[in-house]
Coordinates of C-alpha atoms in Angstrom, one line a residue:
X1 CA 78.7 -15.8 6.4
X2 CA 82.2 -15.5 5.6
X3 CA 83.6 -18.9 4.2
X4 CA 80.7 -18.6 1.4
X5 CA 80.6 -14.8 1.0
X6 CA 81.7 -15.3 -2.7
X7 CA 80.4 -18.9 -3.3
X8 CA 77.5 -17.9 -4.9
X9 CA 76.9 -15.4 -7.8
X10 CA 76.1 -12.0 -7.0
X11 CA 77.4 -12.9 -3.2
X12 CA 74.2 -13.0 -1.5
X13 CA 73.1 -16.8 0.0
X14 CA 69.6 -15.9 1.7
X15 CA 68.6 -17.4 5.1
X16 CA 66.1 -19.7 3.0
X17 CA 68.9 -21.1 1.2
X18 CA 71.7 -21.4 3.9
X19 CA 68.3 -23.7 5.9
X20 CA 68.5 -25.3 2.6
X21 CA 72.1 -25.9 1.7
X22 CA 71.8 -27.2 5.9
X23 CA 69.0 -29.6 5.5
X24 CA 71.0 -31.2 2.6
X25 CA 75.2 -31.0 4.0
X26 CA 74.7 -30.9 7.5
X27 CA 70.9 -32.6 8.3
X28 CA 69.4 -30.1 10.2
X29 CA 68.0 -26.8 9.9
X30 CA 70.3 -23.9 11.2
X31 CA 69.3 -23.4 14.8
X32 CA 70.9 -19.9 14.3
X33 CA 73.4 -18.4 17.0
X34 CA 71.0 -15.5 17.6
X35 CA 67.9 -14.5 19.5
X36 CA 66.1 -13.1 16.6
X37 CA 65.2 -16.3 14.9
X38 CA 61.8 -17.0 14.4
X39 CA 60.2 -20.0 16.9
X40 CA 59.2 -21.6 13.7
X41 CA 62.5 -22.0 12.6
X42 CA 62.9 -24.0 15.7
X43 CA 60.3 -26.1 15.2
X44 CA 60.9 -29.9 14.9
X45 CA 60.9 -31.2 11.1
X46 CA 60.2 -35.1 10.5
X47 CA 63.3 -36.3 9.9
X48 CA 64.9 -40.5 9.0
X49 CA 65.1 -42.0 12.6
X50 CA 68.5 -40.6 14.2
X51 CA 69.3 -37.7 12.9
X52 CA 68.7 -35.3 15.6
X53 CA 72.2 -35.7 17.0
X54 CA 75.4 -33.6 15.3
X55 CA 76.6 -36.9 14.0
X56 CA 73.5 -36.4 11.3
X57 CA 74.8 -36.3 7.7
X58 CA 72.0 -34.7 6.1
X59 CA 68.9 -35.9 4.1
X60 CA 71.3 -37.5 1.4
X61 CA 73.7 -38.4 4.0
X62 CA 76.1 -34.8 4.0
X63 CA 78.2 -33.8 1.0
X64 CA 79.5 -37.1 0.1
X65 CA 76.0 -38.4 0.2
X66 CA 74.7 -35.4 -2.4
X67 CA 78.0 -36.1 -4.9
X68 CA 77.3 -40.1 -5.0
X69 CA 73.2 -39.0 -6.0
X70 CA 75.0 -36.8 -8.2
X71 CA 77.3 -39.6 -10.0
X72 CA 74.4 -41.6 -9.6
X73 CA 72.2 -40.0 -11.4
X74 CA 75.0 -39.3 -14.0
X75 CA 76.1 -36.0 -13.2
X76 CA 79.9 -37.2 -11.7
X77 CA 81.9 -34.7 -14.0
X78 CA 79.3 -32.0 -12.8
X79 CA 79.9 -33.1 -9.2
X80 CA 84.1 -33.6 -9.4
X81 CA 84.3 -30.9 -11.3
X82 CA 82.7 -28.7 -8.0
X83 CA 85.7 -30.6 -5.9
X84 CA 88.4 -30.6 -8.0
X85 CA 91.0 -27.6 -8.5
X86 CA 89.3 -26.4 -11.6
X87 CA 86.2 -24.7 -12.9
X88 CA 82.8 -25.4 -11.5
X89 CA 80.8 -26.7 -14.0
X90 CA 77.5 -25.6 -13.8
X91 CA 74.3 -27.7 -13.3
X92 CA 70.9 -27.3 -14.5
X93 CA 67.6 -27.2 -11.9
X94 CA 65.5 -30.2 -13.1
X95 CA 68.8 -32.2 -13.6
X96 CA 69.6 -31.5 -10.2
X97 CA 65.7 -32.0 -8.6
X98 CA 65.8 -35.5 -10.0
X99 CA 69.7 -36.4 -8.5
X100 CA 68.2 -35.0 -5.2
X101 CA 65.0 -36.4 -5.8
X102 CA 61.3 -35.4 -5.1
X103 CA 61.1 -36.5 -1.4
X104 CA 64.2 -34.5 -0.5
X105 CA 63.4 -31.6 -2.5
X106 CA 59.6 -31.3 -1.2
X107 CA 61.0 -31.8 2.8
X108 CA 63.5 -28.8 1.9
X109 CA 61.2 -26.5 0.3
X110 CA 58.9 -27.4 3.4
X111 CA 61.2 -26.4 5.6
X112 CA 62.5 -23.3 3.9
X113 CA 58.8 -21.7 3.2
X114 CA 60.8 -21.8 -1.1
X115 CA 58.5 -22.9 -3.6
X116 CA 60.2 -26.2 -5.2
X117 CA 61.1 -24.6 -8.5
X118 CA 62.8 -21.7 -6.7
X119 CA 64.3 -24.0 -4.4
X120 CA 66.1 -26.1 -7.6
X121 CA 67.0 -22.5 -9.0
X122 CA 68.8 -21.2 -6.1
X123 CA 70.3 -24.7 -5.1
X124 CA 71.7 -25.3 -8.7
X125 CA 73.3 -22.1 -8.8
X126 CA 74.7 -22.0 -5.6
X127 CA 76.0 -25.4 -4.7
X128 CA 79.0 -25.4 -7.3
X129 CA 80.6 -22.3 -5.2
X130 CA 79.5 -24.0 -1.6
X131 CA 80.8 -27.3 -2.6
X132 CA 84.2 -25.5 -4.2
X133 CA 84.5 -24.1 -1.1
X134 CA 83.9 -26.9 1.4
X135 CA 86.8 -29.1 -0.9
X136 CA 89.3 -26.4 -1.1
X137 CA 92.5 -29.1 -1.5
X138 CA 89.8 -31.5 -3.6
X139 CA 89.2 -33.4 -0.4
X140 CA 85.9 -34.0 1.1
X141 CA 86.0 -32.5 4.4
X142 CA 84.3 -34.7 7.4
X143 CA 81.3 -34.2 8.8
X144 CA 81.9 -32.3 11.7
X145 CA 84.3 -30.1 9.3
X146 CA 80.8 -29.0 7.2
X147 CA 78.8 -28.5 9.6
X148 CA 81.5 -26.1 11.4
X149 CA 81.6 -24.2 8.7
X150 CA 77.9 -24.0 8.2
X151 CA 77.5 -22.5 12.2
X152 CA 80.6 -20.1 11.6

């Protein structure tokens, strides 16, 4: 995957979870750059009115979108700490279902075949290194920038 080889622990970000770190940054599921994806992963997902174009900024509108549900939901040193210069601080499952919220978290598991609480467990530890990464000067990147680096 290159930019996120060593985002996540153990280096290993599954095709489940790269549909579902996707859904949630970039608003759409990976329509891979290969011929041996699935048709199903091609298939259409219900999404908000709009979002089918690249201009889409995921189901929480793109990384900006997930930090302010984040703050919101009182987790802002969690979230600046993942886009700051210093270290990630970590975030528990259920703290981060209920930021996300249910909705969000049942279309993602929907469209990842991940059973919620798995979903949670593999999103909570893997989205400090994937947002560290995408804010590597403590900026949030645009758009365009994520979802580059998502189809890289």
């Amino acid at each position: 995957m290159g930019l996120f080889d060593n985002a996540v622990p153990g280096g290993n970000i599954t095709k489940p979870l790269m549909i579902a770190l996707g859904a949630l940054l970039v608003g759409k599921m990976l329509s891979g750059r290969g011929d041996d994806q699935p048709a199903e992963a091609q298939a259409p997902v219900p999404t908000p009115a709009g979002t089918e174009t690249s201009a889409d900024g995921g189901l929480l509108g793109g990384l900006g979108g997930l930090l302010n549900k984040l703050r919101d939901a009182g987790h802002g040193n969690v979230a600046d700490s993942w886009v700051g210069t210093g270290q990630n601080q970590p975030i528990n499952a259920n703290d981060l279902g209920s930021a996300i919220g249910p909705q969000v978290i049942r279309e993602i598991a929907q469209r990842t075949g991940m059973d919620e609480q798995e979903l949670l467990k593999q999103l909570s530890t893997a989205l400090p290194g994937i947002v560290d990464k995408l804010t590597p000067n403590g900026q949030i990147p645009q758009h365009h920038q994520v979802a580059s680096a998502f189809n890289s």
